[in-house]
Amino acid sequence: MSGHGHGHGQCECEGHRDPVETGVEYGLYKKIDHERLECLNESSEGSGKLVFKPWEDRQDRTKYVESDDEQELLFNIPFTGNVKLKGIIVMGEDDDTHPSEMRLYKNIPHMSFDDTGREPDQVFKLNRDITGELEYTTKVARFSSVYHLSIHISKNFGAEISKIYYIGLRGEWSEVSLIMH
Protein backbone atom coordinates (compact mmCIF):
# COMPACT_ATOMS: atom_id res chain seq x y z
CA MET A 1 0.00 0.00 0.00
CA SER A 2 2.85 2.36 0.79
CA GLY A 3 4.09 4.23 -2.27
CA HIS A 4 7.42 5.29 -0.80
CA GLY A 5 9.82 4.10 1.83
CA HIS A 6 11.34 5.91 4.75
CA GLY A 7 14.93 4.93 5.34
CA HIS A 8 17.10 6.15 8.21
CA GLY A 9 14.39 8.49 9.46
CA GLN A 10 14.43 10.69 6.35
CA CYS A 11 11.48 11.10 4.08
CA GLU A 12 12.41 10.33 0.52
CA CYS A 13 9.20 11.63 -0.98
CA GLU A 14 9.46 14.50 -3.44
CA GLY A 15 9.22 17.99 -2.00
CA HIS A 16 9.09 16.98 1.67
CA ARG A 17 11.77 18.07 4.10
CA ASP A 18 12.11 17.02 7.68
CA PRO A 19 11.65 20.24 9.73
CA VAL A 20 14.43 19.29 12.17
CA GLU A 21 16.82 18.64 9.30
CA THR A 22 15.83 21.88 7.58
CA GLY A 23 16.47 23.79 10.81
CA VAL A 24 19.96 22.30 11.02
CA GLU A 25 20.66 23.02 7.34
CA TYR A 26 19.67 26.66 7.85
CA GLY A 27 22.11 27.10 10.75
CA LEU A 28 24.51 29.47 8.97
CA TYR A 29 23.04 32.40 10.93
CA LYS A 30 25.22 31.10 13.82
CA LYS A 31 28.31 31.67 11.66
CA ILE A 32 27.58 35.34 10.95
CA ASP A 33 29.71 37.94 12.70
CA HIS A 34 26.62 39.73 14.10
CA GLU A 35 28.67 42.58 15.56
CA ARG A 36 29.85 43.56 12.07
CA LEU A 37 26.65 42.70 10.15
CA GLU A 38 25.05 45.82 8.73
CA CYS A 39 21.92 46.68 6.80
CA LEU A 40 21.82 49.89 4.76
CA ASN A 41 18.54 51.83 4.44
CA GLU A 42 16.88 50.08 7.40
CA SER A 43 14.16 52.24 8.99
CA SER A 44 15.11 51.22 12.54
CA GLU A 45 18.81 50.94 13.36
CA GLY A 46 19.89 47.35 14.04
CA SER A 47 16.65 45.80 12.73
CA GLY A 48 18.42 44.21 9.76
CA LYS A 49 20.25 41.89 12.17
CA LEU A 50 16.92 40.56 13.52
CA VAL A 51 15.95 38.68 10.35
CA PHE A 52 18.93 36.31 10.62
CA LYS A 53 17.43 33.92 13.18
CA PRO A 54 16.85 30.20 13.68
CA TRP A 55 14.70 28.56 11.00
CA GLU A 56 12.23 27.42 13.66
CA ASP A 57 11.78 31.09 14.73
CA ARG A 58 11.17 32.36 11.20
CA GLN A 59 7.42 32.85 11.87
CA ASP A 60 8.17 35.34 14.67
CA ARG A 61 6.69 38.48 13.11
CA THR A 62 7.80 40.75 15.96
CA LYS A 63 11.32 40.78 14.50
CA TYR A 64 11.63 42.25 11.01
CA VAL A 65 13.37 44.88 8.93
CA GLU A 66 11.70 47.59 6.88
CA SER A 67 13.41 49.83 4.37
CA ASP A 68 13.49 53.50 5.28
CA ASP A 69 12.38 55.59 2.33
CA GLU A 70 12.80 53.41 -0.74
CA GLN A 71 12.34 49.76 -1.72
CA GLU A 72 16.05 48.96 -1.46
CA LEU A 73 17.89 47.22 1.37
CA LEU A 74 21.53 46.19 1.38
CA PHE A 75 22.77 43.57 3.83
CA ASN A 76 26.53 43.24 4.41
CA ILE A 77 27.06 39.88 6.07
CA PRO A 78 30.53 38.94 7.32
CA PHE A 79 31.02 35.29 8.28
CA THR A 80 33.30 33.94 11.00
CA GLY A 81 34.90 31.57 8.48
CA ASN A 82 34.47 30.43 4.89
CA VAL A 83 31.03 29.42 3.70
CA LYS A 84 29.85 27.30 0.80
CA LEU A 85 26.46 28.93 0.23
CA LYS A 86 23.87 26.54 -1.18
CA GLY A 87 20.51 28.23 -0.68
CA ILE A 88 18.65 31.29 0.57
CA ILE A 89 15.12 31.85 1.86
CA VAL A 90 13.56 35.33 1.96
CA MET A 91 10.28 35.56 3.87
CA GLY A 92 8.10 38.64 3.79
CA GLU A 93 4.53 39.84 3.97
CA ASP A 94 1.76 38.71 1.60
CA ASP A 95 1.57 42.17 0.05
CA ASP A 96 3.54 44.53 -2.18
CA THR A 97 6.24 45.15 0.48
CA HIS A 98 7.62 41.64 -0.20
CA PRO A 99 10.94 41.80 -2.09
CA SER A 100 10.69 40.81 -5.75
CA GLU A 101 14.39 40.82 -6.65
CA MET A 102 17.52 39.79 -4.75
CA ARG A 103 21.05 40.38 -6.02
CA LEU A 104 23.96 38.53 -4.40
CA TYR A 105 27.57 39.69 -4.22
CA LYS A 106 30.37 37.74 -2.61
CA ASN A 107 33.49 38.93 -0.80
CA ILE A 108 32.97 42.70 -1.11
CA PRO A 109 33.13 43.95 2.50
CA HIS A 110 31.46 47.29 3.35
CA MET A 111 29.50 47.41 0.12
CA SER A 112 27.44 50.57 -0.45
CA PHE A 113 24.54 51.32 -2.77
CA ASP A 114 27.07 52.89 -5.14
CA ASP A 115 28.66 49.45 -5.51
CA THR A 116 25.39 47.76 -6.56
CA GLY A 117 25.91 48.97 -10.14
CA ARG A 118 28.51 46.25 -10.65
CA GLU A 119 27.58 42.84 -12.01
CA PRO A 120 26.13 40.65 -9.20
CA ASP A 121 27.33 37.08 -8.71
CA GLN A 122 23.72 35.91 -8.96
CA VAL A 123 20.26 37.50 -9.32
CA PHE A 124 16.96 35.97 -8.23
CA LYS A 125 13.44 37.01 -9.14
CA LEU A 126 11.53 36.36 -5.92
CA ASN A 127 8.04 35.06 -5.31
CA ARG A 128 6.00 36.00 -2.26
CA ASP A 129 6.89 33.63 0.57
CA ILE A 130 4.97 34.06 3.82
CA THR A 131 5.90 30.67 5.31
CA GLY A 132 9.68 30.81 4.89
CA GLU A 133 9.92 27.60 2.90
CA LEU A 134 10.74 28.75 -0.64
CA GLU A 135 14.43 28.23 -1.25
CA TYR A 136 16.51 29.88 -3.95
CA THR A 137 19.43 27.65 -4.87
CA THR A 138 22.72 29.41 -5.47
CA LYS A 139 25.36 28.51 -8.04
CA VAL A 140 27.45 26.57 -5.53
CA ALA A 141 30.64 26.73 -7.62
CA ARG A 142 30.43 30.53 -7.54
CA PHE A 143 29.63 30.64 -3.81
CA SER A 144 32.07 28.00 -2.57
CA SER A 145 34.50 30.21 -0.64
CA VAL A 146 32.50 33.10 0.79
CA TYR A 147 33.75 35.08 3.79
CA HIS A 148 31.42 38.02 3.14
CA LEU A 149 28.00 38.04 1.49
CA SER A 150 26.08 41.11 0.37
CA ILE A 151 22.36 40.76 -0.33
CA HIS A 152 20.88 43.65 -2.28
CA ILE A 153 17.08 43.78 -2.21
CA SER A 154 16.69 45.93 -5.29
CA LYS A 155 12.90 46.06 -5.59
CA ASN A 156 9.62 44.76 -4.30
CA PHE A 157 6.16 44.17 -5.73
CA GLY A 158 5.31 47.88 -5.92
CA ALA A 159 5.12 49.30 -2.37
CA GLU A 160 7.14 52.33 -1.26
CA ILE A 161 9.05 50.27 1.32
CA SER A 162 10.22 46.65 1.59
CA LYS A 163 9.65 44.41 4.61
CA ILE A 164 11.44 41.15 5.50
CA TYR A 165 10.80 38.80 8.43
CA TYR A 166 13.42 36.15 7.78
CA ILE A 167 16.48 35.49 5.67
CA GLY A 168 17.73 31.92 5.88
CA LEU A 169 21.15 30.85 4.66
CA ARG A 170 21.88 27.20 3.91
CA GLY A 171 25.36 25.85 3.34
CA GLU A 172 28.56 24.59 4.87
CA TRP A 173 30.94 26.53 7.11
CA SER A 174 34.64 25.92 7.57
CA GLU A 175 37.11 27.61 9.85
CA VAL A 176 39.70 29.84 8.30
CA SER A 177 43.16 28.79 9.33
CA LEU A 178 45.40 31.79 9.78
CA ILE A 179 49.09 31.24 9.19
CA MET A 180 51.13 33.48 11.44
CA HIS A 181 54.50 34.70 10.17
mmCIF file with all atom_site columns, C-alpha atoms in Angstrom:
data_model
loop_
_atom_site.group_PDB
_atom_site.id
_atom_site.type_symbol
_atom_site.label_atom_id
_atom_site.label_alt_id
_atom_site.label_comp_id
_atom_site.label_asym_id
_atom_site.label_entity_id
_atom_site.label_seq_id
_atom_site.pdbx_PDB_ins_code
_atom_site.Cartn_x
_atom_site.Cartn_y
_atom_site.Cartn_z
_atom_site.occupancy
_atom_site.B_iso_or_equiv
_atom_site.pdbx_formal_charge
_atom_site.auth_seq_id
_atom_site.auth_comp_id
_atom_site.auth_asym_id
_atom_site.auth_atom_id
_atom_site.pdbx_PDB_model_num
ATOM 1   C CA . MET A 1 1   ? 0.000  0.000  0.000   1.00 0.00 ? 1   MET A CA 1
ATOM 2   C CA . SER A 1 2   ? 2.846  2.361  0.794   1.00 0.00 ? 2   SER A CA 1
ATOM 3   C CA . GLY A 1 3   ? 4.088  4.230  -2.268  1.00 0.00 ? 3   GLY A CA 1
ATOM 4   C CA . HIS A 1 4   ? 7.418  5.291  -0.799  1.00 0.00 ? 4   HIS A CA 1
ATOM 5   C CA . GLY A 1 5   ? 9.820  4.102  1.826   1.00 0.00 ? 5   GLY A CA 1
ATOM 6   C CA . HIS A 1 6   ? 11.343 5.907  4.746   1.00 0.00 ? 6   HIS A CA 1
ATOM 7   C CA . GLY A 1 7   ? 14.930 4.926  5.345   1.00 0.00 ? 7   GLY A CA 1
ATOM 8   C CA . HIS A 1 8   ? 17.103 6.147  8.213   1.00 0.00 ? 8   HIS A CA 1
ATOM 9   C CA . GLY A 1 9   ? 14.390 8.493  9.456   1.00 0.00 ? 9   GLY A CA 1
ATOM 10  C CA . GLN A 1 10  ? 14.431 10.691 6.352   1.00 0.00 ? 10  GLN A CA 1
ATOM 11  C CA . CYS A 1 11  ? 11.477 11.098 4.082   1.00 0.00 ? 11  CYS A CA 1
ATOM 12  C CA . GLU A 1 12  ? 12.408 10.332 0.525   1.00 0.00 ? 12  GLU A CA 1
ATOM 13  C CA . CYS A 1 13  ? 9.204  11.633 -0.984  1.00 0.00 ? 13  CYS A CA 1
ATOM 14  C CA . GLU A 1 14  ? 9.461  14.503 -3.437  1.00 0.00 ? 14  GLU A CA 1
ATOM 15  C CA . GLY A 1 15  ? 9.225  17.992 -2.004  1.00 0.00 ? 15  GLY A CA 1
ATOM 16  C CA . HIS A 1 16  ? 9.092  16.984 1.669   1.00 0.00 ? 16  HIS A CA 1
ATOM 17  C CA . ARG A 1 17  ? 11.774 18.067 4.103   1.00 0.00 ? 17  ARG A CA 1
ATOM 18  C CA . ASP A 1 18  ? 12.109 17.022 7.680   1.00 0.00 ? 18  ASP A CA 1
ATOM 19  C CA . PRO A 1 19  ? 11.653 20.241 9.731   1.00 0.00 ? 19  PRO A CA 1
ATOM 20  C CA . VAL A 1 20  ? 14.425 19.286 12.165  1.00 0.00 ? 20  VAL A CA 1
ATOM 21  C CA . GLU A 1 21  ? 16.825 18.636 9.299   1.00 0.00 ? 21  GLU A CA 1
ATOM 22  C CA . THR A 1 22  ? 15.827 21.882 7.584   1.00 0.00 ? 22  THR A CA 1
ATOM 23  C CA . GLY A 1 23  ? 16.466 23.787 10.814  1.00 0.00 ? 23  GLY A CA 1
ATOM 24  C CA . VAL A 1 24  ? 19.964 22.297 11.024  1.00 0.00 ? 24  VAL A CA 1
ATOM 25  C CA . GLU A 1 25  ? 20.657 23.024 7.340   1.00 0.00 ? 25  GLU A CA 1
ATOM 26  C CA . TYR A 1 26  ? 19.674 26.656 7.848   1.00 0.00 ? 26  TYR A CA 1
ATOM 27  C CA . GLY A 1 27  ? 22.106 27.104 10.747  1.00 0.00 ? 27  GLY A CA 1
ATOM 28  C CA . LEU A 1 28  ? 24.506 29.469 8.970   1.00 0.00 ? 28  LEU A CA 1
ATOM 29  C CA . TYR A 1 29  ? 23.044 32.402 10.933  1.00 0.00 ? 29  TYR A CA 1
ATOM 30  C CA . LYS A 1 30  ? 25.217 31.102 13.817  1.00 0.00 ? 30  LYS A CA 1
ATOM 31  C CA . LYS A 1 31  ? 28.306 31.671 11.659  1.00 0.00 ? 31  LYS A CA 1
ATOM 32  C CA . ILE A 1 32  ? 27.580 35.342 10.950  1.00 0.00 ? 32  ILE A CA 1
ATOM 33  C CA . ASP A 1 33  ? 29.705 37.945 12.701  1.00 0.00 ? 33  ASP A CA 1
ATOM 34  C CA . HIS A 1 34  ? 26.621 39.729 14.097  1.00 0.00 ? 34  HIS A CA 1
ATOM 35  C CA . GLU A 1 35  ? 28.670 42.585 15.560  1.00 0.00 ? 35  GLU A CA 1
ATOM 36  C CA . ARG A 1 36  ? 29.849 43.562 12.069  1.00 0.00 ? 36  ARG A CA 1
ATOM 37  C CA . LEU A 1 37  ? 26.654 42.701 10.150  1.00 0.00 ? 37  LEU A CA 1
ATOM 38  C CA . GLU A 1 38  ? 25.046 45.824 8.728   1.00 0.00 ? 38  GLU A CA 1
ATOM 39  C CA . CYS A 1 39  ? 21.920 46.678 6.803   1.00 0.00 ? 39  CYS A CA 1
ATOM 40  C CA . LEU A 1 40  ? 21.817 49.893 4.762   1.00 0.00 ? 40  LEU A CA 1
ATOM 41  C CA . ASN A 1 41  ? 18.537 51.832 4.438   1.00 0.00 ? 41  ASN A CA 1
ATOM 42  C CA . GLU A 1 42  ? 16.875 50.076 7.403   1.00 0.00 ? 42  GLU A CA 1
ATOM 43  C CA . SER A 1 43  ? 14.157 52.243 8.991   1.00 0.00 ? 43  SER A CA 1
ATOM 44  C CA . SER A 1 44  ? 15.108 51.216 12.544  1.00 0.00 ? 44  SER A CA 1
ATOM 45  C CA . GLU A 1 45  ? 18.806 50.936 13.357  1.00 0.00 ? 45  GLU A CA 1
ATOM 46  C CA . GLY A 1 46  ? 19.889 47.347 14.039  1.00 0.00 ? 46  GLY A CA 1
ATOM 47  C CA . SER A 1 47  ? 16.655 45.802 12.733  1.00 0.00 ? 47  SER A CA 1
ATOM 48  C CA . GLY A 1 48  ? 18.425 44.213 9.761   1.00 0.00 ? 48  GLY A CA 1
ATOM 49  C CA . LYS A 1 49  ? 20.246 41.887 12.172  1.00 0.00 ? 49  LYS A CA 1
ATOM 50  C CA . LEU A 1 50  ? 16.924 40.560 13.518  1.00 0.00 ? 50  LEU A CA 1
ATOM 51  C CA . VAL A 1 51  ? 15.951 38.680 10.345  1.00 0.00 ? 51  VAL A CA 1
ATOM 52  C CA . PHE A 1 52  ? 18.926 36.310 10.624  1.00 0.00 ? 52  PHE A CA 1
ATOM 53  C CA . LYS A 1 53  ? 17.432 33.923 13.178  1.00 0.00 ? 53  LYS A CA 1
ATOM 54  C CA . PRO A 1 54  ? 16.845 30.203 13.680  1.00 0.00 ? 54  PRO A CA 1
ATOM 55  C CA . TRP A 1 55  ? 14.696 28.559 11.001  1.00 0.00 ? 55  TRP A CA 1
ATOM 56  C CA . GLU A 1 56  ? 12.229 27.422 13.656  1.00 0.00 ? 56  GLU A CA 1
ATOM 57  C CA . ASP A 1 57  ? 11.783 31.092 14.731  1.00 0.00 ? 57  ASP A CA 1
ATOM 58  C CA . ARG A 1 58  ? 11.168 32.364 11.197  1.00 0.00 ? 58  ARG A CA 1
ATOM 59  C CA . GLN A 1 59  ? 7.417  32.846 11.867  1.00 0.00 ? 59  GLN A CA 1
ATOM 60  C CA . ASP A 1 60  ? 8.172  35.339 14.666  1.00 0.00 ? 60  ASP A CA 1
ATOM 61  C CA . ARG A 1 61  ? 6.689  38.478 13.108  1.00 0.00 ? 61  ARG A CA 1
ATOM 62  C CA . THR A 1 62  ? 7.804  40.748 15.959  1.00 0.00 ? 62  THR A CA 1
ATOM 63  C CA . LYS A 1 63  ? 11.324 40.782 14.498  1.00 0.00 ? 63  LYS A CA 1
ATOM 64  C CA . TYR A 1 64  ? 11.632 42.249 11.009  1.00 0.00 ? 64  TYR A CA 1
ATOM 65  C CA . VAL A 1 65  ? 13.375 44.879 8.933   1.00 0.00 ? 65  VAL A CA 1
ATOM 66  C CA . GLU A 1 66  ? 11.703 47.594 6.879   1.00 0.00 ? 66  GLU A CA 1
ATOM 67  C CA . SER A 1 67  ? 13.410 49.828 4.373   1.00 0.00 ? 67  SER A CA 1
ATOM 68  C CA . ASP A 1 68  ? 13.493 53.502 5.284   1.00 0.00 ? 68  ASP A CA 1
ATOM 69  C CA . ASP A 1 69  ? 12.379 55.591 2.329   1.00 0.00 ? 69  ASP A CA 1
ATOM 70  C CA . GLU A 1 70  ? 12.797 53.405 -0.741  1.00 0.00 ? 70  GLU A CA 1
ATOM 71  C CA . GLN A 1 71  ? 12.343 49.761 -1.716  1.00 0.00 ? 71  GLN A CA 1
ATOM 72  C CA . GLU A 1 72  ? 16.045 48.958 -1.458  1.00 0.00 ? 72  GLU A CA 1
ATOM 73  C CA . LEU A 1 73  ? 17.886 47.216 1.366   1.00 0.00 ? 73  LEU A CA 1
ATOM 74  C CA . LEU A 1 74  ? 21.533 46.190 1.378   1.00 0.00 ? 74  LEU A CA 1
ATOM 75  C CA . PHE A 1 75  ? 22.775 43.571 3.834   1.00 0.00 ? 75  PHE A CA 1
ATOM 76  C CA . ASN A 1 76  ? 26.530 43.239 4.409   1.00 0.00 ? 76  ASN A CA 1
ATOM 77  C CA . ILE A 1 77  ? 27.056 39.875 6.071   1.00 0.00 ? 77  ILE A CA 1
ATOM 78  C CA . PRO A 1 78  ? 30.528 38.938 7.320   1.00 0.00 ? 78  PRO A CA 1
ATOM 79  C CA . PHE A 1 79  ? 31.015 35.291 8.278   1.00 0.00 ? 79  PHE A CA 1
ATOM 80  C CA . THR A 1 80  ? 33.297 33.942 10.997  1.00 0.00 ? 80  THR A CA 1
ATOM 81  C CA . GLY A 1 81  ? 34.904 31.572 8.484   1.00 0.00 ? 81  GLY A CA 1
ATOM 82  C CA . ASN A 1 82  ? 34.469 30.430 4.893   1.00 0.00 ? 82  ASN A CA 1
ATOM 83  C CA . VAL A 1 83  ? 31.027 29.421 3.701   1.00 0.00 ? 83  VAL A CA 1
ATOM 84  C CA . LYS A 1 84  ? 29.853 27.303 0.796   1.00 0.00 ? 84  LYS A CA 1
ATOM 85  C CA . LEU A 1 85  ? 26.456 28.932 0.233   1.00 0.00 ? 85  LEU A CA 1
ATOM 86  C CA . LYS A 1 86  ? 23.867 26.541 -1.178  1.00 0.00 ? 86  LYS A CA 1
ATOM 87  C CA . GLY A 1 87  ? 20.515 28.228 -0.678  1.00 0.00 ? 87  GLY A CA 1
ATOM 88  C CA . ILE A 1 88  ? 18.647 31.292 0.570   1.00 0.00 ? 88  ILE A CA 1
ATOM 89  C CA . ILE A 1 89  ? 15.120 31.848 1.860   1.00 0.00 ? 89  ILE A CA 1
ATOM 90  C CA . VAL A 1 90  ? 13.560 35.330 1.960   1.00 0.00 ? 90  VAL A CA 1
ATOM 91  C CA . MET A 1 91  ? 10.285 35.556 3.874   1.00 0.00 ? 91  MET A CA 1
ATOM 92  C CA . GLY A 1 92  ? 8.102  38.637 3.791   1.00 0.00 ? 92  GLY A CA 1
ATOM 93  C CA . GLU A 1 93  ? 4.529  39.838 3.966   1.00 0.00 ? 93  GLU A CA 1
ATOM 94  C CA . ASP A 1 94  ? 1.762  38.714 1.601   1.00 0.00 ? 94  ASP A CA 1
ATOM 95  C CA . ASP A 1 95  ? 1.568  42.172 0.051   1.00 0.00 ? 95  ASP A CA 1
ATOM 96  C CA . ASP A 1 96  ? 3.541  44.533 -2.179  1.00 0.00 ? 96  ASP A CA 1
ATOM 97  C CA . THR A 1 97  ? 6.243  45.152 0.483   1.00 0.00 ? 97  THR A CA 1
ATOM 98  C CA . HIS A 1 98  ? 7.616  41.641 -0.202  1.00 0.00 ? 98  HIS A CA 1
ATOM 99  C CA . PRO A 1 99  ? 10.943 41.795 -2.091  1.00 0.00 ? 99  PRO A CA 1
ATOM 100 C CA . SER A 1 100 ? 10.693 40.811 -5.751  1.00 0.00 ? 100 SER A CA 1
ATOM 101 C CA . GLU A 1 101 ? 14.391 40.824 -6.650  1.00 0.00 ? 101 GLU A CA 1
ATOM 102 C CA . MET A 1 102 ? 17.517 39.794 -4.754  1.00 0.00 ? 102 MET A CA 1
ATOM 103 C CA . ARG A 1 103 ? 21.053 40.382 -6.018  1.00 0.00 ? 103 ARG A CA 1
ATOM 104 C CA . LEU A 1 104 ? 23.959 38.533 -4.402  1.00 0.00 ? 104 LEU A CA 1
ATOM 105 C CA . TYR A 1 105 ? 27.571 39.693 -4.218  1.00 0.00 ? 105 TYR A CA 1
ATOM 106 C CA . LYS A 1 106 ? 30.366 37.744 -2.607  1.00 0.00 ? 106 LYS A CA 1
ATOM 107 C CA . ASN A 1 107 ? 33.491 38.933 -0.803  1.00 0.00 ? 107 ASN A CA 1
ATOM 108 C CA . ILE A 1 108 ? 32.974 42.705 -1.113  1.00 0.00 ? 108 ILE A CA 1
ATOM 109 C CA . PRO A 1 109 ? 33.126 43.947 2.501   1.00 0.00 ? 109 PRO A CA 1
ATOM 110 C CA . HIS A 1 110 ? 31.462 47.287 3.347   1.00 0.00 ? 110 HIS A CA 1
ATOM 111 C CA . MET A 1 111 ? 29.499 47.406 0.118   1.00 0.00 ? 111 MET A CA 1
ATOM 112 C CA . SER A 1 112 ? 27.442 50.571 -0.451  1.00 0.00 ? 112 SER A CA 1
ATOM 113 C CA . PHE A 1 113 ? 24.538 51.317 -2.769  1.00 0.00 ? 113 PHE A CA 1
ATOM 114 C CA . ASP A 1 114 ? 27.073 52.895 -5.144  1.00 0.00 ? 114 ASP A CA 1
ATOM 115 C CA . ASP A 1 115 ? 28.664 49.445 -5.510  1.00 0.00 ? 115 ASP A CA 1
ATOM 116 C CA . THR A 1 116 ? 25.388 47.760 -6.564  1.00 0.00 ? 116 THR A CA 1
ATOM 117 C CA . GLY A 1 117 ? 25.915 48.975 -10.136 1.00 0.00 ? 117 GLY A CA 1
ATOM 118 C CA . ARG A 1 118 ? 28.506 46.252 -10.651 1.00 0.00 ? 118 ARG A CA 1
ATOM 119 C CA . GLU A 1 119 ? 27.582 42.843 -12.006 1.00 0.00 ? 119 GLU A CA 1
ATOM 120 C CA . PRO A 1 120 ? 26.135 40.647 -9.204  1.00 0.00 ? 120 PRO A CA 1
ATOM 121 C CA . ASP A 1 121 ? 27.329 37.081 -8.714  1.00 0.00 ? 121 ASP A CA 1
ATOM 122 C CA . GLN A 1 122 ? 23.719 35.908 -8.955  1.00 0.00 ? 122 GLN A CA 1
ATOM 123 C CA . VAL A 1 123 ? 20.264 37.497 -9.320  1.00 0.00 ? 123 VAL A CA 1
ATOM 124 C CA . PHE A 1 124 ? 16.960 35.968 -8.232  1.00 0.00 ? 124 PHE A CA 1
ATOM 125 C CA . LYS A 1 125 ? 13.439 37.005 -9.141  1.00 0.00 ? 125 LYS A CA 1
ATOM 126 C CA . LEU A 1 126 ? 11.528 36.359 -5.924  1.00 0.00 ? 126 LEU A CA 1
ATOM 127 C CA . ASN A 1 127 ? 8.040  35.064 -5.310  1.00 0.00 ? 127 ASN A CA 1
ATOM 128 C CA . ARG A 1 128 ? 5.999  36.003 -2.264  1.00 0.00 ? 128 ARG A CA 1
ATOM 129 C CA . ASP A 1 129 ? 6.886  33.632 0.571   1.00 0.00 ? 129 ASP A CA 1
ATOM 130 C CA . ILE A 1 130 ? 4.968  34.064 3.822   1.00 0.00 ? 130 ILE A CA 1
ATOM 131 C CA . THR A 1 131 ? 5.901  30.669 5.313   1.00 0.00 ? 131 THR A CA 1
ATOM 132 C CA . GLY A 1 132 ? 9.682  30.811 4.890   1.00 0.00 ? 132 GLY A CA 1
ATOM 133 C CA . GLU A 1 133 ? 9.925  27.597 2.898   1.00 0.00 ? 133 GLU A CA 1
ATOM 134 C CA . LEU A 1 134 ? 10.736 28.749 -0.644  1.00 0.00 ? 134 LEU A CA 1
ATOM 135 C CA . GLU A 1 135 ? 14.435 28.225 -1.250  1.00 0.00 ? 135 GLU A CA 1
ATOM 136 C CA . TYR A 1 136 ? 16.509 29.880 -3.953  1.00 0.00 ? 136 TYR A CA 1
ATOM 137 C CA . THR A 1 137 ? 19.429 27.650 -4.869  1.00 0.00 ? 137 THR A CA 1
ATOM 138 C CA . THR A 1 138 ? 22.724 29.406 -5.470  1.00 0.00 ? 138 THR A CA 1
ATOM 139 C CA . LYS A 1 139 ? 25.356 28.511 -8.040  1.00 0.00 ? 139 LYS A CA 1
ATOM 140 C CA . VAL A 1 140 ? 27.451 26.572 -5.534  1.00 0.00 ? 140 VAL A CA 1
ATOM 141 C CA . ALA A 1 141 ? 30.643 26.731 -7.621  1.00 0.00 ? 141 ALA A CA 1
ATOM 142 C CA . ARG A 1 142 ? 30.427 30.525 -7.542  1.00 0.00 ? 142 ARG A CA 1
ATOM 143 C CA . PHE A 1 143 ? 29.629 30.637 -3.807  1.00 0.00 ? 143 PHE A CA 1
ATOM 144 C CA . SER A 1 144 ? 32.073 28.000 -2.573  1.00 0.00 ? 144 SER A CA 1
ATOM 145 C CA . SER A 1 145 ? 34.496 30.209 -0.642  1.00 0.00 ? 145 SER A CA 1
ATOM 146 C CA . VAL A 1 146 ? 32.504 33.100 0.787   1.00 0.00 ? 146 VAL A CA 1
ATOM 147 C CA . TYR A 1 147 ? 33.753 35.075 3.787   1.00 0.00 ? 147 TYR A CA 1
ATOM 148 C CA . HIS A 1 148 ? 31.422 38.025 3.144   1.00 0.00 ? 148 HIS A CA 1
ATOM 149 C CA . LEU A 1 149 ? 27.998 38.040 1.486   1.00 0.00 ? 149 LEU A CA 1
ATOM 150 C CA . SER A 1 150 ? 26.079 41.110 0.367   1.00 0.00 ? 150 SER A CA 1
ATOM 151 C CA . ILE A 1 151 ? 22.360 40.760 -0.330  1.00 0.00 ? 151 ILE A CA 1
ATOM 152 C CA . HIS A 1 152 ? 20.877 43.650 -2.285  1.00 0.00 ? 152 HIS A CA 1
ATOM 153 C CA . ILE A 1 153 ? 17.081 43.776 -2.208  1.00 0.00 ? 153 ILE A CA 1
ATOM 154 C CA . SER A 1 154 ? 16.694 45.931 -5.294  1.00 0.00 ? 154 SER A CA 1
ATOM 155 C CA . LYS A 1 155 ? 12.902 46.061 -5.594  1.00 0.00 ? 155 LYS A CA 1
ATOM 156 C CA . ASN A 1 156 ? 9.621  44.755 -4.296  1.00 0.00 ? 156 ASN A CA 1
ATOM 157 C CA . PHE A 1 157 ? 6.159  44.168 -5.733  1.00 0.00 ? 157 PHE A CA 1
ATOM 158 C CA . GLY A 1 158 ? 5.308  47.881 -5.915  1.00 0.00 ? 158 GLY A CA 1
ATOM 159 C CA . ALA A 1 159 ? 5.116  49.299 -2.372  1.00 0.00 ? 159 ALA A CA 1
ATOM 160 C CA . GLU A 1 160 ? 7.143  52.330 -1.264  1.00 0.00 ? 160 GLU A CA 1
ATOM 161 C CA . ILE A 1 161 ? 9.053  50.274 1.316   1.00 0.00 ? 161 ILE A CA 1
ATOM 162 C CA . SER A 1 162 ? 10.219 46.646 1.588   1.00 0.00 ? 162 SER A CA 1
ATOM 163 C CA . LYS A 1 163 ? 9.650  44.412 4.610   1.00 0.00 ? 163 LYS A CA 1
ATOM 164 C CA . ILE A 1 164 ? 11.441 41.147 5.496   1.00 0.00 ? 164 ILE A CA 1
ATOM 165 C CA . TYR A 1 165 ? 10.801 38.802 8.428   1.00 0.00 ? 165 TYR A CA 1
ATOM 166 C CA . TYR A 1 166 ? 13.418 36.155 7.780   1.00 0.00 ? 166 TYR A CA 1
ATOM 167 C CA . ILE A 1 167 ? 16.484 35.488 5.672   1.00 0.00 ? 167 ILE A CA 1
ATOM 168 C CA . GLY A 1 168 ? 17.730 31.921 5.879   1.00 0.00 ? 168 GLY A CA 1
ATOM 169 C CA . LEU A 1 169 ? 21.150 30.854 4.656   1.00 0.00 ? 169 LEU A CA 1
ATOM 170 C CA . ARG A 1 170 ? 21.882 27.195 3.907   1.00 0.00 ? 170 ARG A CA 1
ATOM 171 C CA . GLY A 1 171 ? 25.356 25.847 3.337   1.00 0.00 ? 171 GLY A CA 1
ATOM 172 C CA . GLU A 1 172 ? 28.564 24.593 4.873   1.00 0.00 ? 172 GLU A CA 1
ATOM 173 C CA . TRP A 1 173 ? 30.938 26.534 7.108   1.00 0.00 ? 173 TRP A CA 1
ATOM 174 C CA . SER A 1 174 ? 34.645 25.921 7.566   1.00 0.00 ? 174 SER A CA 1
ATOM 175 C CA . GLU A 1 175 ? 37.106 27.613 9.851   1.00 0.00 ? 175 GLU A CA 1
ATOM 176 C CA . VAL A 1 176 ? 39.701 29.841 8.301   1.00 0.00 ? 176 VAL A CA 1
ATOM 177 C CA . SER A 1 177 ? 43.155 28.786 9.326   1.00 0.00 ? 177 SER A CA 1
ATOM 178 C CA . LEU A 1 178 ? 45.404 31.789 9.776   1.00 0.00 ? 178 LEU A CA 1
ATOM 179 C CA . ILE A 1 179 ? 49.088 31.241 9.185   1.00 0.00 ? 179 ILE A CA 1
ATOM 180 C CA . MET A 1 180 ? 51.135 33.476 11.440  1.00 0.00 ? 180 MET A CA 1
ATOM 181 C CA . HIS A 1 181 ? 54.503 34.704 10.173  1.00 0.00 ? 181 HIS A CA 1
#
